[in-house]
Structures are given as structure tokens and as C-alpha cells.
Short mmCIF file of C-alpha atoms and ligand atoms in Angstrom, two decimals:
data_model
loop_
_atom_site.label_atom_id
_atom_site.label_comp_id
_atom_site.label_asym_id
_atom_site.label_seq_id
_atom_site.Cartn_x
_atom_site.Cartn_y
_atom_site.Cartn_z
CA MET H 13 0.00 0.00 0.00
CA THR H 14 1.52 3.31 -1.00
CA ILE H 15 1.19 6.16 1.42
CA ARG H 16 -0.74 8.82 -0.38
CA LYS H 17 -0.38 11.78 1.83
CA SER H 18 2.47 11.74 4.26
CA THR H 19 4.89 14.67 4.09
CA PRO H 20 7.96 14.16 6.24
CA HIS H 21 9.40 17.33 7.66
CA VAL H 22 12.12 19.27 5.77
CA ASN H 23 14.36 18.88 8.75
CA GLN H 24 13.60 15.88 10.90
CA ASN H 25 16.42 16.59 13.30
CA GLU H 26 16.05 20.16 14.43
CA GLY H 27 18.09 20.68 17.57
CA LEU H 28 17.38 22.99 20.45
CA ILE H 29 18.11 26.68 19.98
CA PHE H 30 20.67 26.38 22.78
CA GLU H 31 22.56 23.82 20.76
CA ARG H 32 22.87 26.28 17.86
CA SER H 33 24.52 28.84 20.09
CA SER H 34 27.98 30.03 19.13
CA PRO H 35 29.87 32.50 21.34
CA GLY H 36 29.67 36.09 20.12
CA ARG H 37 27.05 35.46 17.46
CA VAL H 38 24.29 38.10 17.48
CA GLY H 39 21.01 38.58 15.73
CA TYR H 40 21.15 42.38 15.36
CA ASP H 41 23.39 45.01 13.86
CA LEU H 42 23.34 48.36 15.66
CA PRO H 43 25.69 51.35 15.25
CA PRO H 44 28.15 51.91 18.12
CA LEU H 45 26.70 53.78 21.09
CA ASP H 46 27.22 57.54 20.58
CA VAL H 47 25.76 58.75 23.88
CA PRO H 48 27.18 58.24 27.36
CA GLU H 49 26.04 55.06 29.00
CA PRO H 50 23.88 56.04 31.99
CA ASP H 51 24.67 54.62 35.34
CA LEU H 52 21.34 53.10 36.26
CA PRO H 53 20.72 52.69 39.97
CA LEU H 54 20.88 48.97 40.66
CA ALA H 55 17.58 49.17 42.52
CA LEU H 56 15.82 49.97 39.24
CA GLY H 57 17.15 46.95 37.44
CA ARG H 58 16.54 43.30 37.79
CA GLU H 59 18.93 41.52 40.07
CA ASN H 60 22.24 40.88 38.28
CA VAL H 61 21.13 43.06 35.41
CA ARG H 62 24.73 43.98 34.59
CA GLU H 63 25.90 40.40 34.56
CA PRO H 64 25.82 38.56 31.28
CA ILE H 65 22.78 36.32 31.35
CA PRO H 66 24.09 32.80 31.61
CA ASP H 67 23.14 30.19 29.04
CA PHE H 68 21.34 32.61 26.75
CA PRO H 69 21.70 31.25 23.24
CA GLU H 70 23.90 33.38 20.97
CA VAL H 71 22.49 33.01 17.50
CA SER H 72 22.09 34.95 14.25
CA GLU H 73 18.80 36.28 12.93
CA MET H 74 18.66 33.52 10.34
CA ASP H 75 19.31 30.88 12.99
CA VAL H 76 16.33 32.17 14.91
CA VAL H 77 14.03 32.47 11.93
CA ARG H 78 14.86 29.01 10.57
CA HIS H 79 14.66 27.37 13.96
CA PHE H 80 11.22 28.68 14.81
CA THR H 81 9.88 28.36 11.29
CA ARG H 82 10.88 24.70 11.26
CA LEU H 83 9.40 24.13 14.66
CA SER H 84 6.15 25.74 13.56
CA THR H 85 5.78 23.13 10.82
CA TRP H 86 5.99 20.25 13.25
CA ASN H 87 2.59 20.95 14.65
CA TYR H 88 -0.23 19.18 12.94
CA SER H 89 -2.88 21.81 12.33
CA ILE H 90 -6.29 22.17 10.82
CA ASP H 91 -4.70 24.43 8.19
CA GLY H 92 -2.50 21.46 7.24
CA GLY H 93 -5.09 18.71 7.06
CA MET H 94 -8.13 16.98 8.48
CA TYR H 95 -8.25 16.75 12.27
CA PRO H 96 -11.04 14.31 13.10
CA LEU H 97 -10.67 14.50 16.89
CA GLY H 98 -14.10 13.45 18.16
CA SER H 99 -15.92 15.78 20.57
CA CYS H 100 -13.31 18.51 20.00
CA THR H 101 -14.77 19.93 16.77
CA MET H 102 -11.48 20.80 15.13
CA LYS H 103 -12.78 22.60 12.08
CA TYR H 104 -11.57 25.25 9.70
CA ASN H 105 -11.83 28.78 11.07
CA PRO H 106 -12.32 31.46 8.43
CA LYS H 107 -9.38 33.88 8.38
CA ILE H 108 -11.68 36.89 8.01
CA ASN H 109 -12.79 36.33 11.62
CA GLU H 110 -9.17 36.58 12.73
CA ARG H 111 -8.83 39.87 10.86
CA VAL H 112 -11.91 41.31 12.51
CA ALA H 113 -10.83 40.22 16.00
CA ARG H 114 -7.52 42.02 15.44
CA LEU H 115 -9.03 45.39 14.45
CA GLU H 116 -7.51 47.98 16.73
CA GLY H 117 -10.77 49.20 18.27
CA ILE H 118 -11.58 45.61 19.16
CA ALA H 119 -8.23 44.09 20.11
CA ALA H 120 -6.77 47.11 21.93
CA THR H 121 -9.71 48.21 24.06
CA HIS H 122 -8.95 48.42 27.74
CA PRO H 123 -11.43 46.26 29.67
CA LEU H 124 -11.94 49.09 32.16
CA ALA H 125 -12.68 51.72 29.49
CA PRO H 126 -15.78 53.77 30.41
CA GLU H 127 -19.00 52.41 28.95
CA GLN H 128 -19.70 55.49 26.84
CA LEU H 129 -16.37 55.02 25.02
CA VAL H 130 -16.94 51.36 24.14
CA GLN H 131 -20.55 51.36 22.99
CA GLY H 132 -19.54 49.45 19.86
CA ASN H 133 -17.88 46.67 21.83
CA LEU H 134 -20.83 46.40 24.18
CA GLU H 135 -23.11 46.22 21.17
CA ILE H 136 -21.04 43.28 19.88
CA LEU H 137 -21.55 41.48 23.19
CA LYS H 138 -25.25 42.22 23.45
CA THR H 139 -25.90 41.23 19.84
CA LEU H 140 -24.04 37.97 20.30
CA ALA H 141 -25.87 37.15 23.54
CA ASP H 142 -29.24 37.81 21.85
CA LEU H 143 -28.35 35.69 18.82
CA LEU H 144 -27.16 32.80 20.98
CA ALA H 145 -30.45 32.96 22.88
CA GLU H 146 -32.25 32.76 19.55
CA VAL H 147 -30.16 29.84 18.26
CA THR H 148 -30.65 27.85 21.48
CA GLY H 149 -34.23 28.90 22.29
CA MET H 150 -33.16 30.09 25.72
CA ASP H 151 -34.09 33.37 27.45
CA ALA H 152 -30.83 34.89 28.68
CA VAL H 153 -27.11 34.37 28.15
CA SER H 154 -23.89 35.16 30.00
CA LEU H 155 -20.83 35.35 27.76
CA GLN H 156 -18.41 35.32 30.66
CA PRO H 157 -17.30 31.67 31.07
CA PRO H 158 -13.99 31.19 29.23
CA ALA H 159 -14.44 27.47 28.46
CA GLY H 160 -17.06 24.77 28.21
CA ALA H 161 -16.19 23.36 31.61
CA SER H 162 -16.41 26.84 33.10
CA GLY H 163 -19.87 27.28 31.58
CA GLU H 164 -20.87 23.96 33.14
CA LEU H 165 -19.72 25.05 36.56
CA ALA H 166 -21.56 28.37 36.26
CA GLY H 167 -24.70 26.52 35.15
CA VAL H 168 -24.64 24.00 37.98
CA MET H 169 -23.99 26.79 40.49
CA MET H 170 -27.09 28.59 39.20
CA ILE H 171 -29.14 25.43 39.68
CA ARG H 172 -27.84 25.18 43.23
CA ALA H 173 -28.60 28.84 43.96
CA CYS H 174 -32.12 28.49 42.58
CA LEU H 175 -33.00 25.33 44.50
CA ARG H 176 -31.58 26.76 47.71
CA GLU H 177 -33.69 29.84 47.32
CA ARG H 178 -36.75 27.68 46.73
CA GLY H 179 -35.93 26.12 50.10
CA ASN H 180 -35.42 22.79 48.41
CA PRO H 181 -31.69 22.18 48.22
CA ARG H 182 -30.85 18.75 46.89
CA GLN H 183 -27.63 16.74 46.96
CA LYS H 184 -27.31 14.81 43.75
CA VAL H 185 -26.78 15.30 40.05
CA LEU H 186 -27.57 12.50 37.62
CA ILE H 187 -25.12 12.07 34.75
CA PRO H 188 -25.40 9.45 31.99
CA ASP H 189 -22.42 7.12 31.61
CA SER H 190 -21.83 8.48 28.10
CA ALA H 191 -21.21 12.02 29.38
CA HIS H 192 -18.16 14.15 28.74
CA GLY H 193 -15.72 13.88 31.65
CA THR H 194 -16.04 17.55 32.53
CA ASN H 195 -19.70 17.05 33.56
CA PRO H 196 -19.12 15.03 36.74
CA ALA H 197 -16.13 17.22 37.55
CA SER H 198 -18.25 20.39 37.37
CA ALA H 199 -21.05 18.88 39.46
CA VAL H 200 -18.61 17.79 42.16
CA ILE H 201 -16.87 21.18 42.26
CA ALA H 202 -20.30 22.78 42.71
CA GLY H 203 -20.80 20.57 45.77
CA TYR H 204 -22.98 17.77 44.41
CA LYS H 205 -22.73 14.02 44.59
CA VAL H 206 -22.80 12.42 41.18
CA GLU H 207 -24.87 9.38 40.30
CA SER H 208 -24.20 7.68 37.00
CA LEU H 209 -27.12 6.75 34.75
CA ARG H 210 -26.68 3.80 32.46
CA SER H 211 -27.35 4.01 28.74
CA ASP H 212 -29.71 1.63 26.97
CA ALA H 213 -28.83 -0.68 24.09
CA HIS H 214 -29.28 2.20 21.66
CA GLY H 215 -26.75 4.45 23.37
CA CYS H 216 -29.41 6.73 24.85
CA VAL H 217 -30.40 7.44 28.43
CA SER H 218 -32.34 4.50 29.79
CA LEU H 219 -35.79 5.82 30.74
CA GLU H 220 -36.15 3.05 33.29
CA ALA H 221 -32.87 3.99 34.93
CA LEU H 222 -33.95 7.63 34.97
CA GLU H 223 -37.37 6.79 36.42
CA SER H 224 -35.85 4.89 39.29
CA ALA H 225 -33.01 7.35 40.01
CA MET H 226 -35.01 10.60 39.79
CA ASN H 227 -36.15 11.37 43.33
CA GLU H 228 -36.27 14.32 45.78
CA GLU H 229 -32.52 14.14 46.34
CA VAL H 230 -31.76 14.94 42.73
CA ALA H 231 -31.15 18.57 41.85
CA ALA H 232 -30.52 18.07 38.18
CA LEU H 233 -29.89 15.82 35.25
CA MET H 234 -26.78 16.80 33.31
CA LEU H 235 -27.16 15.60 29.78
CA THR H 236 -24.88 15.86 26.77
CA ASN H 237 -27.04 16.09 23.65
CA PRO H 238 -26.15 14.86 21.13
CA ASN H 239 -24.27 12.56 23.46
CA THR H 240 -20.65 11.53 23.09
CA LEU H 241 -21.70 8.63 20.85
CA GLY H 242 -22.95 11.31 18.45
CA ILE H 243 -26.53 10.16 19.08
CA PHE H 244 -29.46 12.50 19.66
CA GLU H 245 -31.54 11.62 22.72
CA LYS H 246 -34.75 10.47 21.04
CA ASN H 247 -36.70 10.58 24.29
CA ILE H 248 -35.59 14.05 25.21
CA LEU H 249 -39.14 15.34 25.77
CA LYS H 250 -39.95 12.44 28.06
CA ILE H 251 -36.60 12.86 29.85
CA THR H 252 -37.06 16.55 30.62
CA GLU H 253 -40.66 15.89 31.66
CA ILE H 254 -39.65 13.23 34.19
CA VAL H 255 -36.97 15.48 35.71
CA HIS H 256 -39.28 18.50 35.92
CA GLN H 257 -42.20 16.56 37.37
CA ARG H 258 -40.02 15.51 40.26
CA GLY H 259 -38.72 18.99 40.99
CA GLY H 260 -35.34 18.80 39.28
CA LEU H 261 -33.76 20.94 36.59
CA VAL H 262 -32.22 19.90 33.28
CA TYR H 263 -28.69 20.93 32.39
CA MET H 264 -27.62 20.37 28.81
CA ASP H 265 -24.00 20.15 27.76
CA GLY H 266 -24.31 21.93 24.43
CA ALA H 267 -20.66 21.73 23.40
CA ASN H 268 -21.81 19.89 20.30
CA LEU H 269 -24.02 22.69 19.05
CA ASN H 270 -22.68 22.24 15.53
CA ALA H 271 -25.02 19.25 15.34
CA LEU H 272 -28.14 21.22 16.28
CA MET H 273 -27.93 24.80 14.98
CA GLY H 274 -30.91 25.72 12.88
CA LEU H 275 -32.37 22.22 13.22
CA THR H 276 -33.66 22.13 16.78
CA ARG H 277 -33.42 24.23 19.96
CA PRO H 278 -32.67 22.98 23.47
CA GLY H 279 -34.98 25.65 24.86
CA ASP H 280 -37.85 24.01 22.99
CA PHE H 281 -37.23 20.53 24.36
CA GLY H 282 -37.21 21.40 28.04
CA VAL H 283 -33.63 22.36 28.87
CA ASP H 284 -33.33 24.89 31.74
CA VAL H 285 -29.65 25.74 31.43
CA MET H 286 -26.91 24.89 28.97
CA HIS H 287 -23.52 25.97 27.79
CA MET H 288 -22.08 26.26 24.31
CA ASN H 289 -18.49 25.95 23.18
CA LEU H 290 -18.00 28.89 20.85
CA HIS H 291 -14.37 27.94 20.27
CA LYS H 292 -15.62 24.67 18.82
CA THR H 293 -18.79 25.55 16.99
CA MET H 294 -18.21 29.20 16.09
CA SER H 295 -14.68 29.55 14.88
CA THR H 296 -11.84 30.15 17.27
CA PRO H 297 -8.70 28.12 16.59
CA HIS H 298 -8.39 26.00 19.72
CA GLY H 299 -6.39 23.15 21.12
CA GLY H 300 -3.38 23.64 23.31
CA GLY H 301 -5.50 25.18 26.02
CA GLY H 302 -7.36 28.16 24.71
CA PRO H 303 -8.56 30.81 24.49
CA GLY H 304 -12.17 29.79 24.51
CA ALA H 305 -15.68 30.90 25.33
CA GLY H 306 -18.33 28.75 26.98
CA PRO H 307 -21.38 31.02 27.30
CA VAL H 308 -24.10 29.77 29.56
CA ALA H 309 -27.74 30.17 28.53
CA VAL H 310 -30.73 29.90 30.83
CA LYS H 311 -34.49 29.96 30.94
CA LYS H 312 -36.23 32.82 32.78
CA ILE H 313 -36.35 30.93 36.09
CA LEU H 314 -32.54 31.05 36.28
CA ALA H 315 -31.86 34.43 34.65
CA SER H 316 -31.39 36.37 37.88
CA TYR H 317 -28.54 34.03 38.91
CA LEU H 318 -26.39 34.67 35.83
CA PRO H 319 -22.82 35.83 36.45
CA TYR H 320 -22.49 39.61 36.60
CA PRO H 321 -22.09 41.90 34.76
CA THR H 322 -24.53 41.25 31.96
CA VAL H 323 -24.62 43.61 28.99
CA GLU H 324 -27.91 45.48 28.70
CA LEU H 325 -29.48 48.17 26.53
CA SER H 326 -31.10 51.10 28.31
CA PRO H 327 -34.42 52.60 27.14
CA GLN H 328 -32.32 55.58 25.97
CA GLY H 329 -30.40 53.32 23.60
CA GLN H 330 -27.18 53.15 25.63
CA TYR H 331 -25.40 49.87 26.23
CA PHE H 332 -24.28 49.30 29.79
CA LEU H 333 -22.85 46.66 32.10
CA ASP H 334 -25.36 45.59 34.72
CA ASN H 335 -23.45 44.91 37.94
CA ASP H 336 -26.50 45.30 40.12
CA ARG H 337 -27.53 41.67 40.25
CA PRO H 338 -28.03 40.68 43.88
CA ARG H 339 -28.92 37.04 43.20
CA SER H 340 -26.02 36.47 40.81
CA ILE H 341 -23.66 33.57 41.50
CA GLY H 342 -20.88 36.14 41.07
CA LYS H 343 -18.14 36.43 38.49
CA VAL H 344 -16.62 33.42 36.81
CA LYS H 345 -14.00 35.32 34.81
CA ALA H 346 -12.47 38.77 34.86
CA TYR H 347 -14.39 41.48 32.99
CA TYR H 348 -16.79 39.91 30.49
CA GLY H 349 -14.96 36.84 29.22
CA ASN H 350 -12.64 36.25 26.28
CA PHE H 351 -13.72 39.13 24.10
CA GLY H 352 -11.72 38.10 21.00
CA THR H 353 -13.38 34.70 20.91
CA LEU H 354 -16.79 36.32 21.29
CA VAL H 355 -16.06 38.65 18.37
CA ARG H 356 -15.15 35.69 16.16
CA ALA H 357 -18.37 33.93 17.15
CA LEU H 358 -20.47 36.93 16.18
CA CYS H 359 -18.63 37.13 12.83
CA TYR H 360 -19.34 33.45 12.30
CA ILE H 361 -23.06 33.79 13.02
CA LEU H 362 -23.53 36.92 10.94
CA ALA H 363 -21.49 35.61 8.01
CA ASN H 364 -23.48 32.37 7.92
CA GLY H 365 -26.93 33.70 8.73
CA PRO H 366 -29.77 31.40 9.80
CA ASP H 367 -29.64 29.31 6.64
CA GLY H 368 -25.88 29.02 6.83
CA LEU H 369 -25.95 27.78 10.41
CA LYS H 370 -28.53 25.21 9.48
CA GLU H 371 -26.42 24.14 6.52
CA ALA H 372 -23.32 23.85 8.71
CA SER H 373 -25.13 21.46 11.07
CA SER H 374 -26.61 19.50 8.19
CA VAL H 375 -23.23 19.03 6.53
CA ALA H 376 -21.58 18.07 9.84
CA ILE H 377 -24.21 15.36 10.19
CA LEU H 378 -23.89 14.25 6.57
CA ASN H 379 -20.10 13.96 6.84
CA ALA H 380 -20.21 11.86 10.00
CA ASN H 381 -22.81 9.55 8.48
CA TYR H 382 -20.78 9.27 5.27
CA ILE H 383 -17.77 8.04 7.26
CA LYS H 384 -19.98 5.71 9.27
CA HIS H 385 -21.40 4.22 6.10
CA LYS H 386 -18.04 3.84 4.34
CA LEU H 387 -16.20 2.25 7.26
CA ARG H 388 -18.92 0.10 8.78
CA ASP H 389 -17.68 -3.08 7.04
CA ARG H 390 -14.16 -2.59 8.32
CA TYR H 391 -14.69 -1.42 11.90
CA ASP H 392 -17.06 -2.59 14.59
CA LEU H 393 -19.96 -0.23 15.29
CA PRO H 394 -20.92 -0.75 18.95
CA TYR H 395 -24.05 1.40 18.61
CA ASP H 396 -25.44 1.18 15.11
CA GLU H 397 -27.75 4.18 15.24
CA PRO H 398 -28.10 7.19 12.96
CA VAL H 399 -25.54 9.67 14.22
CA LEU H 400 -25.31 13.44 14.23
CA HIS H 401 -21.91 15.15 14.16
CA GLU H 402 -19.65 12.23 15.12
CA VAL H 403 -19.44 8.46 14.94
CA VAL H 404 -17.89 5.99 17.37
CA PHE H 405 -16.33 2.77 16.10
CA SER H 406 -14.36 0.27 18.12
CA ASN H 407 -11.26 -1.83 17.48
CA LYS H 408 -13.12 -5.08 18.21
CA LYS H 409 -12.26 -6.61 14.82
CA GLN H 410 -8.63 -5.50 14.92
CA ALA H 411 -8.32 -6.67 18.52
CA GLN H 412 -8.35 -10.20 17.11
CA GLN H 413 -4.85 -9.42 15.83
CA HIS H 414 -4.08 -7.97 19.26
CA LEU H 415 -4.05 -4.46 17.88
CA SER H 416 -5.04 -1.61 20.15
CA VAL H 417 -6.75 1.65 19.22
CA MET H 418 -3.37 3.26 19.81
CA ASP H 419 -1.83 1.15 17.01
CA ILE H 420 -4.57 2.31 14.64
CA ALA H 421 -4.28 5.93 15.73
CA LYS H 422 -0.48 5.95 15.38
CA ARG H 423 -0.59 4.38 11.94
CA LEU H 424 -3.04 7.02 10.77
CA MET H 425 -0.30 9.59 11.32
CA ASP H 426 1.75 7.87 8.63
CA TYR H 427 -1.09 8.63 6.25
CA GLY H 428 -0.92 12.31 7.14
CA PHE H 429 -3.93 12.56 9.45
CA HIS H 430 -4.35 13.60 13.01
CA PRO H 431 -5.73 10.58 14.87
CA PRO H 432 -9.32 10.59 16.09
CA THR H 433 -10.14 10.57 19.79
CA VAL H 434 -9.42 7.12 21.20
CA ALA H 435 -10.56 5.25 24.32
CA PHE H 436 -13.50 7.64 24.80
CA PRO H 437 -16.42 7.49 25.48
CA LEU H 438 -15.71 5.10 28.31
CA ILE H 439 -18.79 2.95 27.64
CA VAL H 440 -17.15 1.70 24.44
CA PRO H 441 -14.05 -0.45 24.99
CA GLY H 442 -11.47 0.42 22.33
CA ALA H 443 -13.40 3.46 21.11
CA LEU H 444 -12.43 5.38 17.97
CA MET H 445 -14.44 8.58 18.03
CA ILE H 446 -14.42 10.38 14.70
CA GLU H 447 -15.74 13.89 14.10
CA PRO H 448 -15.09 15.09 10.56
CA THR H 449 -16.91 18.43 11.01
CA GLU H 450 -18.78 20.29 8.30
CA THR H 451 -15.70 21.97 6.85
CA GLU H 452 -14.21 18.88 5.18
CA GLY H 453 -14.98 18.25 1.53
CA LYS H 454 -15.62 14.85 0.01
CA GLU H 455 -12.07 14.49 -1.38
CA GLU H 456 -10.47 14.82 2.05
CA LEU H 457 -13.07 12.55 3.64
CA ASP H 458 -12.32 9.93 0.99
CA LEU H 459 -8.58 10.16 1.66
CA PHE H 460 -9.27 9.62 5.34
CA ILE H 461 -11.59 6.70 4.62
CA ASP H 462 -8.97 5.13 2.31
CA ALA H 463 -6.35 5.45 5.04
CA MET H 464 -8.63 3.88 7.65
CA LYS H 465 -9.41 1.03 5.25
CA ALA H 466 -5.74 0.52 4.39
CA ILE H 467 -5.01 0.13 8.08
CA THR H 468 -7.54 -2.68 8.39
CA THR H 469 -5.80 -4.49 5.53
CA GLU H 470 -2.46 -3.95 7.20
CA ALA H 471 -3.93 -5.32 10.40
CA GLU H 472 -4.40 -8.62 8.56
CA THR H 473 -1.12 -8.67 6.65
CA SER H 474 1.40 -6.89 8.86
CA PRO H 475 0.14 -6.39 12.40
CA ASP H 476 3.70 -6.10 13.71
CA MET H 477 4.36 -3.11 11.49
CA LEU H 478 1.25 -1.44 12.99
CA ARG H 479 2.45 -2.12 16.49
CA HIS H 480 5.51 0.02 15.78
CA ALA H 481 3.78 2.82 13.88
CA PRO H 482 4.24 5.65 13.14
CA HIS H 483 7.12 5.16 10.72
CA THR H 484 7.24 8.37 8.69
CA THR H 485 6.92 10.97 11.41
CA ARG H 486 9.73 12.94 12.99
CA VAL H 487 9.61 10.99 16.21
CA LYS H 488 8.47 7.38 16.31
CA ARG H 489 6.30 5.68 18.93
CA LEU H 490 6.61 7.56 22.18
CA ASP H 491 6.45 6.12 25.62
CA GLU H 492 3.16 7.77 26.55
CA VAL H 493 3.44 7.04 30.23
CA GLN H 494 6.92 8.50 30.56
CA ALA H 495 5.93 11.49 28.42
CA ALA H 496 3.05 12.23 30.77
CA ARG H 497 4.74 11.41 34.06
CA ARG H 498 8.29 12.56 33.48
CA PRO H 499 8.24 15.22 30.80
CA VAL H 500 11.55 17.00 30.22
CA LEU H 501 10.50 20.61 29.85
CA ARG H 502 13.73 22.49 30.58
CA TRP H 503 17.03 22.62 28.82
CA LYS H 504 20.05 21.92 30.96
CA PRO H 505 23.60 22.26 29.73
C1 LIG G 612 -15.18 19.98 24.71
C2 LIG G 612 -16.30 19.56 25.52
C3 LIG G 612 -16.46 20.01 26.84
C4 LIG G 612 -15.44 20.86 27.56
O1 LIG G 612 -15.17 22.09 26.94
P1 LIG G 612 -13.85 22.90 27.30
O2 LIG G 612 -13.97 24.17 26.55
O3 LIG G 612 -12.70 22.04 26.85
O4 LIG G 612 -13.82 23.10 28.77
C5 LIG G 612 -17.59 19.62 27.53
N1 LIG G 612 -18.49 18.80 26.97
C6 LIG G 612 -18.36 18.32 25.70
C7 LIG G 612 -19.43 17.41 25.15
C8 LIG G 612 -17.27 18.67 24.94
O5 LIG G 612 -17.15 18.19 23.70
#
């Protein structure tokens, strides 16, 4: 099988910048000093400021440029190829949104600038909050949380505040076993005990399990929809009804909004509070830890608990920050969140319009189902249901050759692709969770499908080769445990 796509790096052996250092080499060329050198009081300088800084690499401008340019090409990026990392929504982010976010009046505004000087920026925030409420069918939105998990925590804290005020505090949150790992973490941080709900044979919440678990101790159900199997909860109306009838609230993890936009609205199927991941669905390059935005949207019953400040419009047509919110759970992030990410999200919504958002979701769903259909003969499908934005296979067939999901994932790198998410969700042993997103065209999807098929052939013919993959990348198979437990992050002479 020829490798159709792999592009080894121009320099596979780039050293550290320290190793390029040569005494006396400099990266600048300045005329000799023609003014007297001032005698700075030592107290004004850093300690040892007059001493030569030890171990600082001495390199030329070209050394620096080549070194960092080469390093920059080692990262696999969405601008370089498909990145089918399930649940992470690694999709193409239009460059125009980056341009807009960098406009001086947007990027350089001081967060403490007086309201009357930043009416435009406040209008951006208010417009975005209103549009997100429209897309989700919710009543009010806080843009403050800087990540999905942060939105979850804010949401669960609002549930807690509301139930306490009703004089009916409860201790537990129910979370399906297919949930994203951040859900139980958020519930626990907010002070709740977590009870796991098992899924049924179709990968959805078991109504029986919900019926028996939903009692007066349960504050909320925390539901990812579509869930991490990529499956929409068919019984969502029944689910929200059961929870509400017994005095609980429904939290929806809406990180996967790119499966729902323009097609259905959580606010219409009984969700009380949810978060969105704008950095996933609405175009901010992410990975590597941020920045992000995880706005939290609520129904009227929870609106007064939203983090402060919210952005409001006065009857006189002035935008202002409303800090006077006595029931608010408080702030969850400085100022009003990651403004640049919020700007990109508004660009994304306005550029697409209602029809465009609907099309994005529809294509995301089509792409995932295309991959499911094309690979279903080669890989085991633990839950063979129609999927939305992602599809979960398992390595059950390849496990007969004693191949792990890691072997498959590593081999995919030889074909020039970022591996999918593996070993998650936890309810699928040997999971391969693939999310193509709506931004991939058919040609790229077919290349990916060919590579995944080729690997299944290799699993039959040369399983040992797979066990040592990748073979064409700069570094070969890493010791994952050592890399995580004993990373070497500092250079020492
Ligand atoms: C990504 C994701 C999260 C967490 O979002 P962060 O921004 O990484 O904190 C939560 N739930 C689901 C379903 C996700 O896909």
C-alpha cells in the first residue's frame, strides 16, 4: 500500500536553539553607542542586570528564523489537514474572523474603558448574547465563562442557587455514563454528589434507569445532547418531563451545538440551562489550552442568577454593564470573558446567517454519516444508530490481531492525518471517536476513509508493522506514560 499523503518534515532533526549557540554570534546590527552610558541605579534593574545572562543562546537572525519556522511546521494543524478528533470539533476557522478580531478598536480596548467610550464593543456582546439565545431557544445568556467546563460550573452553580432559594436544596446530580468527563467534575466542584445513569442498548439514556433514580434528592440531570456517541436523545421530551415533574432541573452540555444549529433548539425541548463551546462551533482556533468561550444560557427561572455583569441596553439606547444583580452567583471570569473569541463567534453567526448555520449542522451530520457508512464493514460499530456530528467505532475486529486503538491511531499519522479521539467514550471499549466536522470536503473525507481502510488491511497482513507505527513521522512511537509522568521541559547544559 503506497502512502498517499504523508509529508515528512524538511528537517527531521532540528536541535534545540541552545545547541545552535555560538559565542559572540548576534542577531542584530546596531551602530556603536554615541551617547554616554547612563549609570542606572541597581535598585531599578533586575537583580544581576549587569551580569551577562548565563546560558542565553547566541544566535544569528537567520538561525532564529529558521529554527522557529521549522518548529512551527511540526505541529499538525487544521490548516494542514483533516483533524477528526471526536468531541473537539477541530474545524476550519475562516481567516476573516481573525482579521476582525484584530481590528484595533476591538483588540486594543482596555477592559476598564468607560462604557460610553466602548458602545460598539458592548453592542457586539449584546448582539451575540441575543443571537445565541435565539439559536438555542433560551431566554438569557452570559458570555463570561472562558471554556465549556467553566460554563458547566456556572450553570450547575445557578441550579444550586435556585434550588436553595426555593428552600429545596438537593444533593445529587444524575449524569449518563456516556457524558463528557467535565460534567461530573463540574457537578462535584459545585458541591454535588454524582450518580451515573446507564445508557440503553441504543446508546441513549435508559428511561427506566432515569425513572428509578429521579427522586427528591436529585437537583438536576446533566445531559450531553447529542451525546458523546454522536446520538441525539430520542426521548428528550420524556426525559425533561420526568426530571421536571419531580422537581429537578435539566442541564444540557451543548458543546456539540454544531449538530443542532438551525435544526432544533434545546430551549424548545425542556432544557433549563446549557452551555455552548463557541471555540468549537463558532470559529476560534483551539487546542493547546485556549482561548475559549463557553457562554451559559438559561431559561427565565434562572436568569437572575447569571454571572455579573450582563450587557444590557437602556431605554435611551445606551449599552451598559449591569453589575447590580443581587442574586447572581458572582463572576466566573475577569471582565466579560474572552472578548476576542466572542467577536469571532459573532462574525461566524452573521457571516453564515440562519440558513448558513442550518447548513453547517446539516453538513456536519452528513459527513459523520458518510464516514460511518463507508467504514462500517471494516470497523465494529458498537451502537449502530443514525448519528449526528460524530461516529464511534471500536477496534473489536482489529483486537483479534491484538491491535489496540493506539496502534490504529499511530498508523493514521503515517497517512498524514491527526488521529481521532481514542478510548473515549468510556462505555465503548477500544473506542475510535471520529468527528469530521462540516468543513471537510468529500475528497479529504475519501482520503481519510482510504487510510482507515488501508489500516484494516495492514492489520491482517502486517500487524507487527502497525504495532511500531508511526514510521514516517519525525519521532516514532513515544512512551506515553513517561511522556506524561516525566516530561523533560527544561534545557540543561
Ligand atoms: C469539549 C467539551 C467540553 C469541555 O469544553 P472545554 O472548553 O474544553 O472546557 C464539555 N463537553 C463536551 C461534550 C465537549 O465536547
